[in-house]
Short mmCIF file of C-alpha atoms in Angstrom, two decimals:
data_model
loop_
_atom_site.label_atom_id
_atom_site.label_comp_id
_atom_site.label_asym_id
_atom_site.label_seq_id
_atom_site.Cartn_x
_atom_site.Cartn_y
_atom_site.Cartn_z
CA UNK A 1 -5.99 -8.49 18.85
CA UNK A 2 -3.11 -7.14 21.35
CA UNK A 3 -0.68 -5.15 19.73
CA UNK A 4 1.73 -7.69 19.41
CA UNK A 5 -0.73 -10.17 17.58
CA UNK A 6 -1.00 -7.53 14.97
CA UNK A 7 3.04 -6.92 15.35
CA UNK A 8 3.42 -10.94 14.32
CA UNK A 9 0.62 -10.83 11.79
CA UNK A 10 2.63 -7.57 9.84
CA UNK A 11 5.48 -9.49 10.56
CA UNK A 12 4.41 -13.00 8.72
CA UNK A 13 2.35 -11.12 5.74
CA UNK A 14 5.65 -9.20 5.23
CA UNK A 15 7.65 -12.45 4.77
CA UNK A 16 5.10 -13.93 2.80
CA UNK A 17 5.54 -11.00 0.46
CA UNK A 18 9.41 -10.74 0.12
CA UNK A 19 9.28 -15.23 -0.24
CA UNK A 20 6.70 -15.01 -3.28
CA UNK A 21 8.60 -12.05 -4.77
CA UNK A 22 11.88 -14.12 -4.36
CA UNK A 23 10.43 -17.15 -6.18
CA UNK A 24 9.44 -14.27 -9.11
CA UNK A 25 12.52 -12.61 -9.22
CA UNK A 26 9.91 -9.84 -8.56
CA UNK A 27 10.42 -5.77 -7.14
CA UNK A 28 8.15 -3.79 -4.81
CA UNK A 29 7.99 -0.29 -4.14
CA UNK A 30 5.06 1.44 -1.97
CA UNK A 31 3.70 4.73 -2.46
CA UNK A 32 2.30 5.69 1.44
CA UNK A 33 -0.44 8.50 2.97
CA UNK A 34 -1.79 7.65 5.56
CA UNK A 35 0.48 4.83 6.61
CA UNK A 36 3.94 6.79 6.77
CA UNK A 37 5.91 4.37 5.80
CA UNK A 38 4.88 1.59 7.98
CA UNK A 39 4.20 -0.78 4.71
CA UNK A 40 8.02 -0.20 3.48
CA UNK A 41 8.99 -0.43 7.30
CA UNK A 42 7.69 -3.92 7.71
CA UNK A 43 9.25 -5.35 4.65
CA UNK A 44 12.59 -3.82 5.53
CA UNK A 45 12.36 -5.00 8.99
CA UNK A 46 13.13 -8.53 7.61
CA UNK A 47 16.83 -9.40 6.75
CA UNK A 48 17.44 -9.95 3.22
CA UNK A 49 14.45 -7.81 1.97
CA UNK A 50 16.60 -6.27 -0.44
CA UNK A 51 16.88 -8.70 -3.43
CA UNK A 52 12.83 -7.37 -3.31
CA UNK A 53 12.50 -3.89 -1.65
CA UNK A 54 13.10 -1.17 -3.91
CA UNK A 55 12.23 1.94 -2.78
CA UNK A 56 8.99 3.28 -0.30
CA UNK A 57 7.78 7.24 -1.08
CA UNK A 58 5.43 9.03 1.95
CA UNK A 59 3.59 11.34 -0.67
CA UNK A 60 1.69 12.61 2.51
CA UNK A 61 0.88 15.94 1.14
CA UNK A 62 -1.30 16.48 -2.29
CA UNK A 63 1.93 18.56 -3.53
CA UNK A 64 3.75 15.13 -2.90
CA UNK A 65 1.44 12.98 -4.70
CA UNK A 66 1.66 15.17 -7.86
CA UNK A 67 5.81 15.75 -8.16
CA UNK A 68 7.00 12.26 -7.02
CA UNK A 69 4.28 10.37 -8.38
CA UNK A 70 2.38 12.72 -11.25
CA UNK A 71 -0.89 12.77 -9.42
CA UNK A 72 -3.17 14.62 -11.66
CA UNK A 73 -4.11 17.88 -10.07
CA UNK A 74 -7.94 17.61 -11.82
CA UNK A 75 -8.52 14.23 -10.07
CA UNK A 76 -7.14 15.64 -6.48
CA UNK A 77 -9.45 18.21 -7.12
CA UNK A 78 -12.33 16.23 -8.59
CA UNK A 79 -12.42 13.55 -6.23
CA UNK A 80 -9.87 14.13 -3.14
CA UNK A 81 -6.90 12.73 -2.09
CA UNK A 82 -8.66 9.80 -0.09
CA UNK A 83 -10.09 8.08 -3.02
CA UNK A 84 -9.90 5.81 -5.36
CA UNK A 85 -8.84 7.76 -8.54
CA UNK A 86 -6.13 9.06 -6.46
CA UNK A 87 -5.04 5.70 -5.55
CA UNK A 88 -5.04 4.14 -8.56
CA UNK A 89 -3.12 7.38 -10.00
CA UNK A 90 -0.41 6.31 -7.50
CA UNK A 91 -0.12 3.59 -8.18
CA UNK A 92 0.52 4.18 -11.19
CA UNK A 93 2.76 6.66 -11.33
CA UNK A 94 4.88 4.67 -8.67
CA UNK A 95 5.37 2.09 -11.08
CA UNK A 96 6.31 4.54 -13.35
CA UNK A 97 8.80 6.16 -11.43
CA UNK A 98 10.06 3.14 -9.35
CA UNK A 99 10.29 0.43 -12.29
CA UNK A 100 9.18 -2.54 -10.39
CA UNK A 101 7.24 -5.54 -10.41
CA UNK A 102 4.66 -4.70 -8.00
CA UNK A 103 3.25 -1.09 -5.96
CA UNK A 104 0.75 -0.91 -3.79
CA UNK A 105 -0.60 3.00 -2.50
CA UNK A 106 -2.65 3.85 0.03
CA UNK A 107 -4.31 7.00 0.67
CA UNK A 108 -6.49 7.44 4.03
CA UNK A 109 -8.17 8.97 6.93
CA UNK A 110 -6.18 7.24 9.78
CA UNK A 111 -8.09 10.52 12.24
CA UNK A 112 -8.95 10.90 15.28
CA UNK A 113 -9.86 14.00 13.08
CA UNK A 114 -10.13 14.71 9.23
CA UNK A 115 -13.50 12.63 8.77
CA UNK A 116 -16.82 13.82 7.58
CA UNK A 117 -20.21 12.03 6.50
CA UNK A 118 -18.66 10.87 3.08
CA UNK A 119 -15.49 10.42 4.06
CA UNK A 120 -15.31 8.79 7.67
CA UNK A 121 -12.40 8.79 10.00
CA UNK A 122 -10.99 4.77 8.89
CA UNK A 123 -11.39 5.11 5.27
CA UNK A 124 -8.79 4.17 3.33
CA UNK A 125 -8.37 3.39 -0.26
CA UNK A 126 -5.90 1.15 -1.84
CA UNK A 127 -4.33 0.46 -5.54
CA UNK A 128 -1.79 -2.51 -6.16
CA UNK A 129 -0.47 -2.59 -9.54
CA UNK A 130 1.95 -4.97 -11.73
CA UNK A 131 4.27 -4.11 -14.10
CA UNK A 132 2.34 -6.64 -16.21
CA UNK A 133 -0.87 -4.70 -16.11
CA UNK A 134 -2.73 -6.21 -13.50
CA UNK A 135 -4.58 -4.62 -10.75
CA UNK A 136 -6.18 -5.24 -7.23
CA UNK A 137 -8.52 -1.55 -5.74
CA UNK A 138 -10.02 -1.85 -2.43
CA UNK A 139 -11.77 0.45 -0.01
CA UNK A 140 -12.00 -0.36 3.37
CA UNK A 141 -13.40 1.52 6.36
CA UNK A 142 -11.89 0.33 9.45
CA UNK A 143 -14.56 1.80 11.84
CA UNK A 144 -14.35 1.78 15.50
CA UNK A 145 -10.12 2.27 15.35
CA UNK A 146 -7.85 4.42 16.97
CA UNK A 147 -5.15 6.16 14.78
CA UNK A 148 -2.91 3.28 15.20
CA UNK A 149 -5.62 0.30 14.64
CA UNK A 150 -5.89 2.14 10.98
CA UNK A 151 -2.75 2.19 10.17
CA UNK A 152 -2.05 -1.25 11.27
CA UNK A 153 -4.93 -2.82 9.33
CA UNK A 154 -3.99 -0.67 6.55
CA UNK A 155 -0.66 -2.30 6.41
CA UNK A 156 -1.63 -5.62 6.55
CA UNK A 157 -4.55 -4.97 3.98
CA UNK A 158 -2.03 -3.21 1.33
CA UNK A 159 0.74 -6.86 1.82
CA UNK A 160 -2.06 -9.13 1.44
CA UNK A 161 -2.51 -7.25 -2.05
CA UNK A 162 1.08 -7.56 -3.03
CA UNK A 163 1.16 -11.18 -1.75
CA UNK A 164 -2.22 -11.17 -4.36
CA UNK A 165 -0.48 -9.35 -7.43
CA UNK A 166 2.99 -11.72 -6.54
CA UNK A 167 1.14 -15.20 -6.32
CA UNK A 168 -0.92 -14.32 -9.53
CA UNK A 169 3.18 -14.28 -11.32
CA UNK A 170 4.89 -17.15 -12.88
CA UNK A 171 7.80 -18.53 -10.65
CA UNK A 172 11.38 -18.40 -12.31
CA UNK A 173 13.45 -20.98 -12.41
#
């Protein structure tokens, strides 16, 4: 895919998102690693996104995760920041703190450096959450990708979630 296939794909799961929240009368907020921002980026890059877009936090560092989002120190500890405690502790927390509908986090190894044998450069793991209670994990490794190509794929993974968690709600009147 050229970049700006991937730029149109981002660009058509974001509106799918944002349309299925507006339907739902349903909020989003993003808690972001390895991505930067890029998720709350492309739903902000579309006009209107704000009936839906609430807030994004980068919690980049592990001293991030734990005061924005009450990342348990024990589980950074026990299992890492790229994981899928950590995610899922996120998660969340960012609902928590946020008060929306729906979060998604990511937390990842977007490289060239930062891999090892367990934990290879293109790992990332994601948590989507609803208010509601439910909840999509995933762990993908998106081998063979420069910086960019993870943090591309990584966006469009963690909007196919939220368009997952918002399809999965009732639609209001």
């Amino acid at each position: 895919m050229t970049d700006q296939h991937h730029a149109d794909a981002i660009a058509l799961e974001a509106i799918r998102v944002l349309d299925l929240c507006r339907a739902r009368g349903l909020t989003v907020a993003t808690a972001e690693s390895c991505t930067g921002g890029l998720v709350a980026g492309a739903l902000t890059e579309i006009a209107g996104s704000s009936d839906v877009v609430d807030r994004g936090l980068v919690t980049y560092s592990n001293t991030a995760k734990q005061q924005m989002l009450g990342v348990a120190p024990a589980t950074l500890a026990a299992h890492g920041a790229v994981s899928a405690e950590t995610a899922r502790e996120m998660v969340m927390g960012l609902l928590r703190v946020a008060g929306t509908s729906l979060g998604v986090s990511i937390t990842g190894i977007a490289g060239p450096g930062g891999g090892s044998a367990s934990k290879p450069v293109g790992l990332v793991h994601f948590a989507a959450a609803s208010v509601g209670g439910r909840r999509i994990e995933r762990r993908e490794v998106f081998a063979g990708q420069d910086r960019a190509g993870v943090r591309r794929l990584s966006v469009l993974t963690a909007l196919a979630m939220l368009a997952e968690l918002a399809a999965q709600e009732p639609v209001t009147p």
